[in-house]
PDB file of C-alpha atoms in Angstrom:
ATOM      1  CA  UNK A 957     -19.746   2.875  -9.048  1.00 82.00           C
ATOM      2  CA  UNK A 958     -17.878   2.148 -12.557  1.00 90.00           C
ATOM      3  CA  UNK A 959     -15.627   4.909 -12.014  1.00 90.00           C
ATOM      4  CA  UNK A 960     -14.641   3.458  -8.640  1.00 87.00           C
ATOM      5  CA  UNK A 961     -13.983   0.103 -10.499  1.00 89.00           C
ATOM      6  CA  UNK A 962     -11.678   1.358 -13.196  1.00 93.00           C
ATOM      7  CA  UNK A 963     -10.015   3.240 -10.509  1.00 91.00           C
ATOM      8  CA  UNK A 964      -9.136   0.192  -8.698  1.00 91.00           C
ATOM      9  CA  UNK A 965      -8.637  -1.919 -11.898  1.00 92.00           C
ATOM     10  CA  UNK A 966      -6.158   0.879 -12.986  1.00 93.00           C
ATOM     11  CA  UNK A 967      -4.130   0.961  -9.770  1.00 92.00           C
ATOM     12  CA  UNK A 968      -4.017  -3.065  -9.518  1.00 91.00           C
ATOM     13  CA  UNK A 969      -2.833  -3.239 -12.898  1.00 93.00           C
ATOM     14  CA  UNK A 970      -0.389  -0.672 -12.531  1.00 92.00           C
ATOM     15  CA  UNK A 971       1.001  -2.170  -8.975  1.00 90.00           C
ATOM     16  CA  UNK A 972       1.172  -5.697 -10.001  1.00 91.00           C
ATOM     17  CA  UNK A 973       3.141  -4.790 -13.124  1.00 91.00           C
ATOM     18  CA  UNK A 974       5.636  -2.956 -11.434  1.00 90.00           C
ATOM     19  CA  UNK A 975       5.973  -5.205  -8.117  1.00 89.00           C
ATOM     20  CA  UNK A 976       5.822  -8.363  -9.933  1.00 90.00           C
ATOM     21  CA  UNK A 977       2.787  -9.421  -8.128  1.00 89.00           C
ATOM     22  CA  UNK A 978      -0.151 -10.866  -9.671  1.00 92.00           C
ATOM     23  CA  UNK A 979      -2.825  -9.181 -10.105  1.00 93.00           C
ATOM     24  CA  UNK A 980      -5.733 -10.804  -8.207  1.00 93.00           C
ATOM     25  CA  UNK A 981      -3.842 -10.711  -5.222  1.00 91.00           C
ATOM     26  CA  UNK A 982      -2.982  -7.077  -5.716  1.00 91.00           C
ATOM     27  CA  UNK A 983      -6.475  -6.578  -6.071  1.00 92.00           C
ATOM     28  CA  UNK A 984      -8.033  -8.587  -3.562  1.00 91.00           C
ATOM     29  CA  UNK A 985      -5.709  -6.322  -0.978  1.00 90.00           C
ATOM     30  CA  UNK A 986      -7.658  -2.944  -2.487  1.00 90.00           C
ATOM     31  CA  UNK A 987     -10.831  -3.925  -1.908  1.00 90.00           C
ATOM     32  CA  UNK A 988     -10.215  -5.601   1.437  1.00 90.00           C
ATOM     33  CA  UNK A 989      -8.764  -1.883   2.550  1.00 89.00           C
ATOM     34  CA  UNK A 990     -11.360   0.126   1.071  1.00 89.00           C
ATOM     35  CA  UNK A 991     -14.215  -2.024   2.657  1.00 89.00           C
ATOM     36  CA  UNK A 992     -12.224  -2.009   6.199  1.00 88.00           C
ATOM     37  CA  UNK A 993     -12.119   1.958   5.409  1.00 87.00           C
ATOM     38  CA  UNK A 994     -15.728   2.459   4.496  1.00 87.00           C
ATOM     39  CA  UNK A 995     -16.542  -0.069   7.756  1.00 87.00           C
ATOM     40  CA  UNK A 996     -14.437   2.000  10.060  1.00 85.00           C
ATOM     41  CA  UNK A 997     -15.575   5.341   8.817  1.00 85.00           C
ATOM     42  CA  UNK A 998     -19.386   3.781   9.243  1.00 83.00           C
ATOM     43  CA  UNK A 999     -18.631   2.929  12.478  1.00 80.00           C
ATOM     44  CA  UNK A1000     -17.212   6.336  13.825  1.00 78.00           C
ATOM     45  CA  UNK A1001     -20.243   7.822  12.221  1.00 79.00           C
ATOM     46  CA  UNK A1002     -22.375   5.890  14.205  1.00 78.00           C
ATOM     47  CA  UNK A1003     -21.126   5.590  17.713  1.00 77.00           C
ATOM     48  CA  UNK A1004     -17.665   8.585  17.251  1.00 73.00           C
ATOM     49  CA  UNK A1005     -13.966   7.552  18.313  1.00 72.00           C
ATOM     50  CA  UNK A1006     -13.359   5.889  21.323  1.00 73.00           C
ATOM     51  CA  UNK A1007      -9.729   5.696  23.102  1.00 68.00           C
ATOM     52  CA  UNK A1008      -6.650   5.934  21.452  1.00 67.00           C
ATOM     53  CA  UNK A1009      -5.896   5.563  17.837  1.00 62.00           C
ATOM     54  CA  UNK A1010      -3.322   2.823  16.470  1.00 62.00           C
ATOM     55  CA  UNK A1011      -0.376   4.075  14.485  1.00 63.00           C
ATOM     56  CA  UNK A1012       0.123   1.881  11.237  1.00 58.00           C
ATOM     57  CA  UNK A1013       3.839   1.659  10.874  1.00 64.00           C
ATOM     58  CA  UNK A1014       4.372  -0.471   7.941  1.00 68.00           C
ATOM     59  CA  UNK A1015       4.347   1.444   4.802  1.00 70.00           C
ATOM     60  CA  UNK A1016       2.393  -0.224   1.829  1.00 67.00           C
ATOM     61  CA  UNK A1017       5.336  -0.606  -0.416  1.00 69.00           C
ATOM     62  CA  UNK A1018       6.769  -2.815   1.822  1.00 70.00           C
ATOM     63  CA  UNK A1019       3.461  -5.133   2.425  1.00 68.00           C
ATOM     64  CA  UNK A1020       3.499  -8.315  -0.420  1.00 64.00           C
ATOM     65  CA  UNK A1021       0.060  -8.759  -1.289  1.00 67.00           C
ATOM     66  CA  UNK A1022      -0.358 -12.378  -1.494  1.00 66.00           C
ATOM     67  CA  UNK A1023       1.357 -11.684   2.050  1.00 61.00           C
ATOM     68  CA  UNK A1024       3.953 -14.324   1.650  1.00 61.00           C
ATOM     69  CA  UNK A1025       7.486 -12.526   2.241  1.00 60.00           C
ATOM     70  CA  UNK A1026       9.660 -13.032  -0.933  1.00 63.00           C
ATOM     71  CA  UNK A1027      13.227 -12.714  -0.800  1.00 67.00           C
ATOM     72  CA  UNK A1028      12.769  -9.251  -3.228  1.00 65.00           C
ATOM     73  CA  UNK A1029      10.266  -7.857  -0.401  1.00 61.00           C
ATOM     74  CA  UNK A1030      12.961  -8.845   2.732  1.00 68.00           C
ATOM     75  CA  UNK A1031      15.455  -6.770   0.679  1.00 69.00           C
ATOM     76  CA  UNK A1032      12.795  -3.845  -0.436  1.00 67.00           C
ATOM     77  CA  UNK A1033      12.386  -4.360   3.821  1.00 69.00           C
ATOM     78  CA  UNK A1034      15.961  -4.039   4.631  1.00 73.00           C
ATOM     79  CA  UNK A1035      16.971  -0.912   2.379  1.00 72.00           C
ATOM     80  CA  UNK A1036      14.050   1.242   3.640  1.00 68.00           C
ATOM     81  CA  UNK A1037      14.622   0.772   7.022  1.00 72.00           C
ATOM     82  CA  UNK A1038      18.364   1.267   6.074  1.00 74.00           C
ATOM     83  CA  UNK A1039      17.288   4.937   4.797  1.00 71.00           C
ATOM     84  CA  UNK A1040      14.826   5.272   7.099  1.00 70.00           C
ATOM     85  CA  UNK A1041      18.225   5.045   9.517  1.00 72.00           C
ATOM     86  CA  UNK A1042      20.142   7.236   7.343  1.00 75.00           C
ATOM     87  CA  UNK A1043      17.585   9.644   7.143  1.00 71.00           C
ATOM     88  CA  UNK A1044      16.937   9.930   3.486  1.00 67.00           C
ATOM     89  CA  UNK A1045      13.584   7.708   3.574  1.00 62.00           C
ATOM     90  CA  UNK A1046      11.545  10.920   3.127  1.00 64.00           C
ATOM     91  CA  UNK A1047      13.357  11.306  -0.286  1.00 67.00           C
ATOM     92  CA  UNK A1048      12.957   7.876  -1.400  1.00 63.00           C
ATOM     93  CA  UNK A1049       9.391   8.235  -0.990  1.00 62.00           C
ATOM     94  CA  UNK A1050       8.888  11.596  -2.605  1.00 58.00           C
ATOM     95  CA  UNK A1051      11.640  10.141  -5.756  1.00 61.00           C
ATOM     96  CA  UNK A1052       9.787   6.590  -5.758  1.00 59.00           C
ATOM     97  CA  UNK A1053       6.206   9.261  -6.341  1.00 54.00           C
ATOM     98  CA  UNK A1054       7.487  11.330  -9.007  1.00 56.00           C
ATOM     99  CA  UNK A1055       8.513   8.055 -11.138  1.00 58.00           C
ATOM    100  CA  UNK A1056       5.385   6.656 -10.764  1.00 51.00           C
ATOM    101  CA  UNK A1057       3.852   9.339 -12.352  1.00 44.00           C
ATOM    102  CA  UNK A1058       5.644   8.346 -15.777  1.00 37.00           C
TER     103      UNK A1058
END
């Protein structure tokens, strides 16, 4: 409904401003996920889980949205997986979440 819409609206504005991405792509990549989600929950419903699920590895931050890798996002790539070696890529994240509330 509307409150869905201003839900997304708010999050692609908000992502696109801070990511430098433009906001039709950032966009377009929310409501392609939430209609995979709602298809793949539909689908469970109907005929339940079958086999083994698949592990999605690649963190969000790190996907461009107009999916065209950008010098920026190969450098956003290499220091995550840098802390991710280090160990500290748990407090990245949790850091990176408490800004965003600001």
């Amino acid at each position: 409904g509307l409150e869905c819409q201003r839900h997304h609206k708010r999050v692609a504005e908000r992502i696109s401003s801070r990511r430098n991405e433009s906001y039709s792509d950032v966009i377009n990549y929310i409501r392609t996920k939430v209609r995979f989600a709602l298809l793949k929950s539909v689908l469970i419903a109907i005929r339940g889980i079958r086999g083994r699920g698949t592990k999605n590895t690649t963190p969000v931050s790190c996907i461009p949205f107009n999916l065209i890798p950008t010098e920026n996002h190969m450098n956003v790539v290499k220091r995550l997986e840098q802390l991710e070696l280090d160990g500290h890529f748990e407090s990245f994240i949790f850091d990176t979440v408490l800004n965003m509330k600001h």
